[in-house]
Tab-separated table of C-alpha atoms in Angstrom:
chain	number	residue	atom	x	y	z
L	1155	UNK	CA	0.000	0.000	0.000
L	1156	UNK	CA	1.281	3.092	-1.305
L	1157	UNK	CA	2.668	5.530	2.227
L	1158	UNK	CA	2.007	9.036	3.045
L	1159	UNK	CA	3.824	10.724	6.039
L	1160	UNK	CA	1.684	12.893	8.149
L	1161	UNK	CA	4.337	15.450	10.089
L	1162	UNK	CA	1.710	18.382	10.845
L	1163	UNK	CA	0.733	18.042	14.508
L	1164	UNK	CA	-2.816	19.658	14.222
L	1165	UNK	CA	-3.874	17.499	10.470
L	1166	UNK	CA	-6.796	15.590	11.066
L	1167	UNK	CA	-7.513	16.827	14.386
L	1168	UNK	CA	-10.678	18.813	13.713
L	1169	UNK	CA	-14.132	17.706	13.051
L	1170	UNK	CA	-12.952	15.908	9.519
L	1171	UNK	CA	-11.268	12.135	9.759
L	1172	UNK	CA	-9.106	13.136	6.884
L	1173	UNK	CA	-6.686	9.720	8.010
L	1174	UNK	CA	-9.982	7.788	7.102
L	1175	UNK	CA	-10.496	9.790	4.041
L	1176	UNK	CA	-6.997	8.760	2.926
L	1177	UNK	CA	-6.508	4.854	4.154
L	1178	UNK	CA	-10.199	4.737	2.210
L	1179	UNK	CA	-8.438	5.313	-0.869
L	1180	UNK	CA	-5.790	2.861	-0.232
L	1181	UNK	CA	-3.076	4.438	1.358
L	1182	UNK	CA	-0.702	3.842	4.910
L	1183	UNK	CA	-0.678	7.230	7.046
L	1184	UNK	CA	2.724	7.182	9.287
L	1185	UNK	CA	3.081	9.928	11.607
L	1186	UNK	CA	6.282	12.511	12.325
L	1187	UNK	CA	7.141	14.920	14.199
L	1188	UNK	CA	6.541	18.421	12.734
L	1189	UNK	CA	10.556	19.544	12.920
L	1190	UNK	CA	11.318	16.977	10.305
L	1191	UNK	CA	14.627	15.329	12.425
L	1192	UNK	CA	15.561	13.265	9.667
L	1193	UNK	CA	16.774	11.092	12.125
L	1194	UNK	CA	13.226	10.147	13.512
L	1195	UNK	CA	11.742	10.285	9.822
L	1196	UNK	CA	13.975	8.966	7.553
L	1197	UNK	CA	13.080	5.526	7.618
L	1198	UNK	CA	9.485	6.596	6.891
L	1199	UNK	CA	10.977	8.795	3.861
L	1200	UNK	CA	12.692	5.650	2.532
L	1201	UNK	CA	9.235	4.644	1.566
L	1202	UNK	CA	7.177	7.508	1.498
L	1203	UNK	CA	4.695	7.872	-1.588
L	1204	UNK	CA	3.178	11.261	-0.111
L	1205	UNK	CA	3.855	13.687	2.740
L	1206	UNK	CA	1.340	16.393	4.205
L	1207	UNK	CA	4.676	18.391	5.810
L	1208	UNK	CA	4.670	20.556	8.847
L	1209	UNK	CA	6.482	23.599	9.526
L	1210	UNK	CA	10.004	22.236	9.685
L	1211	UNK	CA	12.498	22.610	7.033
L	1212	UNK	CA	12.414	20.185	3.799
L	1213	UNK	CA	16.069	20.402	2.717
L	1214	UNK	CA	17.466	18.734	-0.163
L	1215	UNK	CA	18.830	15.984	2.102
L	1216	UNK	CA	15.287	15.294	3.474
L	1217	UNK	CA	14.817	14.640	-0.188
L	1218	UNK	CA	17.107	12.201	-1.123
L	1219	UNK	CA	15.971	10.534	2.325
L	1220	UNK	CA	12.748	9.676	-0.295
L	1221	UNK	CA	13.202	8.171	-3.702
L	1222	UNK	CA	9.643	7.413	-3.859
L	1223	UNK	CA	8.265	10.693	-2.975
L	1224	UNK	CA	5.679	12.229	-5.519
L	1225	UNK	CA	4.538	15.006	-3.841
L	1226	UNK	CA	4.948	16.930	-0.559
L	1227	UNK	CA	1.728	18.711	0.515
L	1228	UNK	CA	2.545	21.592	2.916
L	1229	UNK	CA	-0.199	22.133	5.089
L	1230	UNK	CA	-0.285	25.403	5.311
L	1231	UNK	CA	-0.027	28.700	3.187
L	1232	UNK	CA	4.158	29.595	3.804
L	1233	UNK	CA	6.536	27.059	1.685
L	1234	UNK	CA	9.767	29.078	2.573
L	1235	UNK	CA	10.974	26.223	4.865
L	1236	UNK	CA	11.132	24.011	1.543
L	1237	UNK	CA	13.798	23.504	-0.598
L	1238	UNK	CA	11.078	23.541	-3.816
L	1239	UNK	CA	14.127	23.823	-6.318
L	1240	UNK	CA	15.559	20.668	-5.152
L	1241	UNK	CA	12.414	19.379	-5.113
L	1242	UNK	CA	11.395	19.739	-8.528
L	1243	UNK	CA	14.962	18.833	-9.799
L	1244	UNK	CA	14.022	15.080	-8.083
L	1245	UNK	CA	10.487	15.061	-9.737
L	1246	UNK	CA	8.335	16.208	-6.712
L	1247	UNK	CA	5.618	18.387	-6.677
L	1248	UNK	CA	4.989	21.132	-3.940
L	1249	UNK	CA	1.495	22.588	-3.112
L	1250	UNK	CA	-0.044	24.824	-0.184
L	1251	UNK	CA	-3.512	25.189	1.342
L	1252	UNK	CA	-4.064	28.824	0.636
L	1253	UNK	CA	-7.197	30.875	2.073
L	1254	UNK	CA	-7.552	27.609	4.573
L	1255	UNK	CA	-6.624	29.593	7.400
L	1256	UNK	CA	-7.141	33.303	6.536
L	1257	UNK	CA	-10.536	33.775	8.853
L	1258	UNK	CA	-9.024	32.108	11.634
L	1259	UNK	CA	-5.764	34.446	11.633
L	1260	UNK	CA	-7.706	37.562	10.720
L	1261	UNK	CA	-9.964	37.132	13.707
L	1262	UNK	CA	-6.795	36.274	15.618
L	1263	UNK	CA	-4.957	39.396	14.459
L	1264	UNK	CA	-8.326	41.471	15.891
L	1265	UNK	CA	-8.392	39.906	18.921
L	1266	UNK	CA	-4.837	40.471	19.975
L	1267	UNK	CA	-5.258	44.349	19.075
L	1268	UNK	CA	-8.077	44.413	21.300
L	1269	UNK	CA	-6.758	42.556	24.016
L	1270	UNK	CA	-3.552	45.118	24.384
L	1271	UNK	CA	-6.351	47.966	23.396
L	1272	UNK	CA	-7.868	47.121	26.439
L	1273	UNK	CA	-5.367	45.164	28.625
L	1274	UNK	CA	-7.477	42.123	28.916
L	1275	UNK	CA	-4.689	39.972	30.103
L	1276	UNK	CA	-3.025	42.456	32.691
L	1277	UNK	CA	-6.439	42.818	34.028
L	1278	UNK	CA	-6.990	39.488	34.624
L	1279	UNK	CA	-3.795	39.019	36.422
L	1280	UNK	CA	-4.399	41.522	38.869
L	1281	UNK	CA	-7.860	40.871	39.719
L	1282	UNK	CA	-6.527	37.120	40.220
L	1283	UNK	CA	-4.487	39.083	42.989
L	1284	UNK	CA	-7.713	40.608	44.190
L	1285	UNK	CA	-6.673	43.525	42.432
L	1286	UNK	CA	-9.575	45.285	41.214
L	1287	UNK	CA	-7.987	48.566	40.098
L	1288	UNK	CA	-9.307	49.600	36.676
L	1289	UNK	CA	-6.632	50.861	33.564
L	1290	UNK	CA	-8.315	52.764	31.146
L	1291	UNK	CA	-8.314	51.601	27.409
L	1292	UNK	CA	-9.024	52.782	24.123
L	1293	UNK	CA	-11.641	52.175	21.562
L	1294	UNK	CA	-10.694	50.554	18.200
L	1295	UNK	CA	-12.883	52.163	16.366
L	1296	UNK	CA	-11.616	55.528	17.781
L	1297	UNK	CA	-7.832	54.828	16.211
L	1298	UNK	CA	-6.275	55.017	12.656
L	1299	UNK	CA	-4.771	51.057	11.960
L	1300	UNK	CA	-2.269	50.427	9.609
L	1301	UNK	CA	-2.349	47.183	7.408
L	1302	UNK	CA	1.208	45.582	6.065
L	1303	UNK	CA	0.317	43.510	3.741
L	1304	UNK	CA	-3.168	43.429	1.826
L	1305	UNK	CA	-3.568	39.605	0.283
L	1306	UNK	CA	-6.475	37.515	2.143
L	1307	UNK	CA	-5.561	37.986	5.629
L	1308	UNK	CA	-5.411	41.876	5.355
L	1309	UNK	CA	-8.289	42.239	3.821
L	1310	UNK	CA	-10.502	40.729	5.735
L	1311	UNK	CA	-9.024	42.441	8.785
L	1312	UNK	CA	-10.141	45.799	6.848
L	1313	UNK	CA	-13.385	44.143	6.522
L	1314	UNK	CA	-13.615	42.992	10.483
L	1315	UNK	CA	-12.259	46.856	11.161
L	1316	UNK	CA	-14.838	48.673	9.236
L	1317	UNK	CA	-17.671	47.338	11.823
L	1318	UNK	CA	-15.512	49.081	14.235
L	1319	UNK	CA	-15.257	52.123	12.044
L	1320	UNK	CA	-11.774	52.301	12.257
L	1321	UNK	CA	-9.927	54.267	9.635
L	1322	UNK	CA	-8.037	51.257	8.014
L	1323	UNK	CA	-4.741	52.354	5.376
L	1324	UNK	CA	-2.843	49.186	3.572
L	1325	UNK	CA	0.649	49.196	2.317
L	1326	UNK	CA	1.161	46.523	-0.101
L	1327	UNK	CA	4.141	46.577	-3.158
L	1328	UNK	CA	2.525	44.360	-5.314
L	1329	UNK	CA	-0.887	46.091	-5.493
L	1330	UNK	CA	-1.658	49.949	-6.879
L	1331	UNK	CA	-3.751	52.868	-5.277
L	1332	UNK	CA	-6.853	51.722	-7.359
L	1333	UNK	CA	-7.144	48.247	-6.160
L	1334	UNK	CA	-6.130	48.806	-2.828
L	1335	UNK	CA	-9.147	51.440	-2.439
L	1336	UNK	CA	-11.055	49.111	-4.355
L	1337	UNK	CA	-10.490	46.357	-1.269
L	1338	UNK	CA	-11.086	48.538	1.413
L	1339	UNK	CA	-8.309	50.775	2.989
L	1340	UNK	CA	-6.420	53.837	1.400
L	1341	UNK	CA	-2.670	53.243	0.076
L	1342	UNK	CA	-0.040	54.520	2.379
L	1343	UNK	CA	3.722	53.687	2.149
L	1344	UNK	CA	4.833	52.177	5.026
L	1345	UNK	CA	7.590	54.713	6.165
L	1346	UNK	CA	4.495	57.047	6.723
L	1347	UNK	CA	2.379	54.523	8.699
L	1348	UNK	CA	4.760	55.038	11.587
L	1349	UNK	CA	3.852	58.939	11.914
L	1350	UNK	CA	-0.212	58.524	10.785
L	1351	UNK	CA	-1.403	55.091	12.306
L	1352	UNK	CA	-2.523	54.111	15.705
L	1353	UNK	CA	-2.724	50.755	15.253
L	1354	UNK	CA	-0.098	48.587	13.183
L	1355	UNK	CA	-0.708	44.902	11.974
L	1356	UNK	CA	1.664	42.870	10.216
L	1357	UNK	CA	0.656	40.672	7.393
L	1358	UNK	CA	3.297	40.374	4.663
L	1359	UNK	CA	5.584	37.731	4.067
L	1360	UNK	CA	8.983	36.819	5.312
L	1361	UNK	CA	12.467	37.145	4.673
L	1362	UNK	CA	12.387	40.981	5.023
L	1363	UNK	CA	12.293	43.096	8.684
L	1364	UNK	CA	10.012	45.832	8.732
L	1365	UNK	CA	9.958	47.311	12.286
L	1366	UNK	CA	12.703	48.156	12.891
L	1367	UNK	CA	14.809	51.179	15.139
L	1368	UNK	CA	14.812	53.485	12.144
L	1369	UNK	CA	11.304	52.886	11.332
L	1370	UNK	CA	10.191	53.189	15.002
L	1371	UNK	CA	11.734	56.476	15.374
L	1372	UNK	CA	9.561	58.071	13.170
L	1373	UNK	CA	6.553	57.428	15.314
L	1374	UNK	CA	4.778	60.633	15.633
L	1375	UNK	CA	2.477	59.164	18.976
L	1376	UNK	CA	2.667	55.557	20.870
L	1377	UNK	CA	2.222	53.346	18.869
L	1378	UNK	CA	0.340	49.036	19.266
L	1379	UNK	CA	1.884	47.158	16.677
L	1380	UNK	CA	0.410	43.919	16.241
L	1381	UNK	CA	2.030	40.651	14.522
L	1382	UNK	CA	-0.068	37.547	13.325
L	1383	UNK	CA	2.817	37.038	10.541
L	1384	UNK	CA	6.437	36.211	10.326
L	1385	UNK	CA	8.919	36.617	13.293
L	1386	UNK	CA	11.267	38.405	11.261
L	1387	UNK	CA	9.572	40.790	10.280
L	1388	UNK	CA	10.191	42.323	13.816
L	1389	UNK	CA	13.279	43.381	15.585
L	1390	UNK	CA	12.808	42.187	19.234
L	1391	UNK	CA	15.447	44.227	20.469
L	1392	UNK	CA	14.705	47.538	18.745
L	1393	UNK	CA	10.620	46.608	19.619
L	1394	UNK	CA	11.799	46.097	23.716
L	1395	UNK	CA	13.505	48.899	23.846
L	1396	UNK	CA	10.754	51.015	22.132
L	1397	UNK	CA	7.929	49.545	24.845
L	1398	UNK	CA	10.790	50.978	27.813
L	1399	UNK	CA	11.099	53.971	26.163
L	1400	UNK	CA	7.291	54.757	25.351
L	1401	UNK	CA	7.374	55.135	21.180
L	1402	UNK	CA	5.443	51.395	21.468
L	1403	UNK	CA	2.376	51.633	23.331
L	1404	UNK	CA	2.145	47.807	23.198
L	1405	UNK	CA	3.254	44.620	21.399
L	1406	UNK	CA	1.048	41.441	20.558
L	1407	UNK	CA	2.459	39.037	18.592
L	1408	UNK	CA	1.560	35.073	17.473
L	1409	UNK	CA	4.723	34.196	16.989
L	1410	UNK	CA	8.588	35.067	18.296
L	1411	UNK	CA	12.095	34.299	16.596
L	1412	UNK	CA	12.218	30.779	17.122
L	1413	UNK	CA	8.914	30.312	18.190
L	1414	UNK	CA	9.112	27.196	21.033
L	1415	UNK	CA	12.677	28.762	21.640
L	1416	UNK	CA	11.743	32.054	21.788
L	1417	UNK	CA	11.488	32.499	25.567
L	1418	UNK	CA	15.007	34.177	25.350
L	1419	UNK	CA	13.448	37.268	23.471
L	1420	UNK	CA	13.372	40.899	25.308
L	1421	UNK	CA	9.961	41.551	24.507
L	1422	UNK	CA	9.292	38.924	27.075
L	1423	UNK	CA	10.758	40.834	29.660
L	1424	UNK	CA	8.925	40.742	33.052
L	1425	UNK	CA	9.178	43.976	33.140
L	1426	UNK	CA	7.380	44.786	30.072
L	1427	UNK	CA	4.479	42.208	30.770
L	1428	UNK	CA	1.616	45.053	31.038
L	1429	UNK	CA	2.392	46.372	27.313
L	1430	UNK	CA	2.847	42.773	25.959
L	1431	UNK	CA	1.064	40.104	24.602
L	1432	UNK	CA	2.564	36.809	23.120
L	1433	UNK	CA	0.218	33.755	22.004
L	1434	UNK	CA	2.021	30.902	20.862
L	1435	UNK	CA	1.719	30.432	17.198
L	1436	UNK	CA	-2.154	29.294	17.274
L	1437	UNK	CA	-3.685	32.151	15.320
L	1438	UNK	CA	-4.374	29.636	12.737
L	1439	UNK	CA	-5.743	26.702	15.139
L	1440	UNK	CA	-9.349	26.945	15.226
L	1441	UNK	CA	-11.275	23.529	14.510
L	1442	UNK	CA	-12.506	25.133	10.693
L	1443	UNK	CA	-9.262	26.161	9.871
L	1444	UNK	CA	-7.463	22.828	10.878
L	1445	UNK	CA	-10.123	21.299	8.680
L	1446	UNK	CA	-9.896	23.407	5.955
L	1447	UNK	CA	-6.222	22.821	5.683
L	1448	UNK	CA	-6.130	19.102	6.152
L	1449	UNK	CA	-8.550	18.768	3.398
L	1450	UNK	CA	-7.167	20.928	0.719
L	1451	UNK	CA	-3.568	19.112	1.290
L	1452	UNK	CA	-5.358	15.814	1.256
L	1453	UNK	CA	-6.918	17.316	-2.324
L	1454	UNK	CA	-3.751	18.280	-3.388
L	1455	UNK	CA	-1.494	14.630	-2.508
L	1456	UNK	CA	-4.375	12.430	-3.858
L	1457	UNK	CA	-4.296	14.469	-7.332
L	1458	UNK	CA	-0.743	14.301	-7.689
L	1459	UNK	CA	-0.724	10.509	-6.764
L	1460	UNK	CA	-3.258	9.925	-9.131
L	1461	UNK	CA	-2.427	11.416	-11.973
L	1462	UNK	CA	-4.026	14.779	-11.846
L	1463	UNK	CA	-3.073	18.353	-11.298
L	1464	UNK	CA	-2.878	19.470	-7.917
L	1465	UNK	CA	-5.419	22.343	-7.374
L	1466	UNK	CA	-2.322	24.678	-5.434
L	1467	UNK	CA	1.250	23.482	-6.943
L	1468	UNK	CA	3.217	25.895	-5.688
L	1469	UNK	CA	6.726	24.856	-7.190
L	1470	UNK	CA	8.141	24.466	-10.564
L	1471	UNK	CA	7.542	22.117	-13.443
L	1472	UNK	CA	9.348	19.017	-11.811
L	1473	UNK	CA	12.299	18.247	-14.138
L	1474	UNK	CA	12.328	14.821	-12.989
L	1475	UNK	CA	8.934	11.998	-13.159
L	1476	UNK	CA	9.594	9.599	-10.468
């Protein structure tokens, strides 16, 4: 029976049996853990048909752990932990799930601005102190917020926002004026967020840092900058020292460098606790959105493995057919 290797640690954990859905069809599932040690997978790679990957890397030596391999499905929307060059070079095709979890991060992304808005976690601390002294927030729909990055996820946080009627500006290289208006939010460059915006939430792409000293230093008030992205598009250091000094109002971020690791970064700072608030990489683990991506990589393997095109390839023509 043909194998697939499951390494995501959330896939078929929601209200879909997706591991039914694929032994139905005739295949083994083997499970992996989701930072790919290619000493704990490798002898499932040997014979691996399929693999739904997690968010560890897929290197080219992960690949020539699998001559069989056909297709690796990453469950999720990123692929920058992939090698897909190396991948297509051996004859294996790379897809994504995107849009599975866009809703589920959006919403995320909303609630972490107004959980810092309003210091929902410092307030439950101190009452669990028998505190009961009150800090006074601020209204969402009484600040300016920023977007950084307009594809699904920013949009529909400019469509969550405008219920608030928050005045929502989106900064996005690969779209114009015209279709950025057209989806919501005015154009503004990012440089100028820093000295219009209340509120700034991060939803580009990695491999670039955005907020950064230079970029905080223009901040014309105090600023909540929120990030349901990429850790790097964030400079802890410069971000720490910004909450200390008073240019950041407050941080909220999904995700830190290093993520499980990350409890060496200086925005975790005791000190800083009040102005801070760090959720650990789950703005994409609601029960719909586990679903949603399980199913759209199982749609993607089974095409591949039977002969049709994946509905989200993501890498190039494979210059190799197993």
């Amino acid at each position: 029976m043909p194998v697939i290797l499951v390494t995501s640690r959330s896939f078929s954990s929601g209200e879909q049996d997706l591991v039914s859905r694929l032994e139905s069809r005739g295949h083994t599932v083997r499970r992996g853990p989701s930072d790919h040690s290619l000493d704990a997978i490798g002898a499932d790679l040997a014979v691996a048909d399929g693999w739904i990957a997690g968010t560890g890397e897929v290197t080219a030596a992960h690949l020539d752990a699998a001559p069989r391999l056909k297709v690796l499905a990453r469950y999720g929307v990123g692929f920058e932990a992939v090698d897909v060059r190396a991948a297509a070079e051996r004859g294996v095709v790379v897809t994504n799930t995107p849009g599975a979890n866009s809703n589920a991060v959006a919403e995320h992304a909303l609630a972490l601005m107004l959980s810092v808005l309003r210091t929902v976690p410092e307030g439950d601390r101190r009452v669990r102190n028998r505190d009961w002294s009150v800090t006074r927030g601020r209204e969402l729909g009484s600040l300016t917020v920023g977007l950084v990055g307009f594809g699904r996820i920013g949009q529909i946080v400019a469509r969550l926002l405008s219920g608030f009627g928050s005045p929502v500006y989106a900064s996005d290289p690969f779209m114009g004026p015209e279709l950025i208006r057209s989806l919501g939010a005015e154009p503004l460059d990012l440089a100028e967020m820093a000295a219009t915006c209340d509120v700034i939430s991060l939803h580009a792409p990695g491999g670039q840092q955005l907020i950064d000293a230079a970029w905080l230093a223009a901040a014309a008030k105090p600023l909540v900058v929120v990030n349901t992205a990429r850790p790097e598009l964030v400079d802890e250091e410069a971000v720490a020292e910004a909450l200390r000094t008073g240019v950041l109002a407050a941080f909220a971020a999904d995700t830190l460098r290093g993520d499980t690791s990350g409890q060496d970064s200086p925005v975790l700072d005791p000190q800083l606790a009040a102005r801070v608030v760090i959720t650990p990489h789950f703005g994409a683990q609601t029960v719909q959105a586990v679903d949603g991506m399980g199913s759209i990589a199982v749609d993607n393997l089974l095409a591949v493995l039977e002969g049709r095109t994946p509905p989200n390839p993501v890498s190039p023509t494979p210059t190799k057919v197993n």
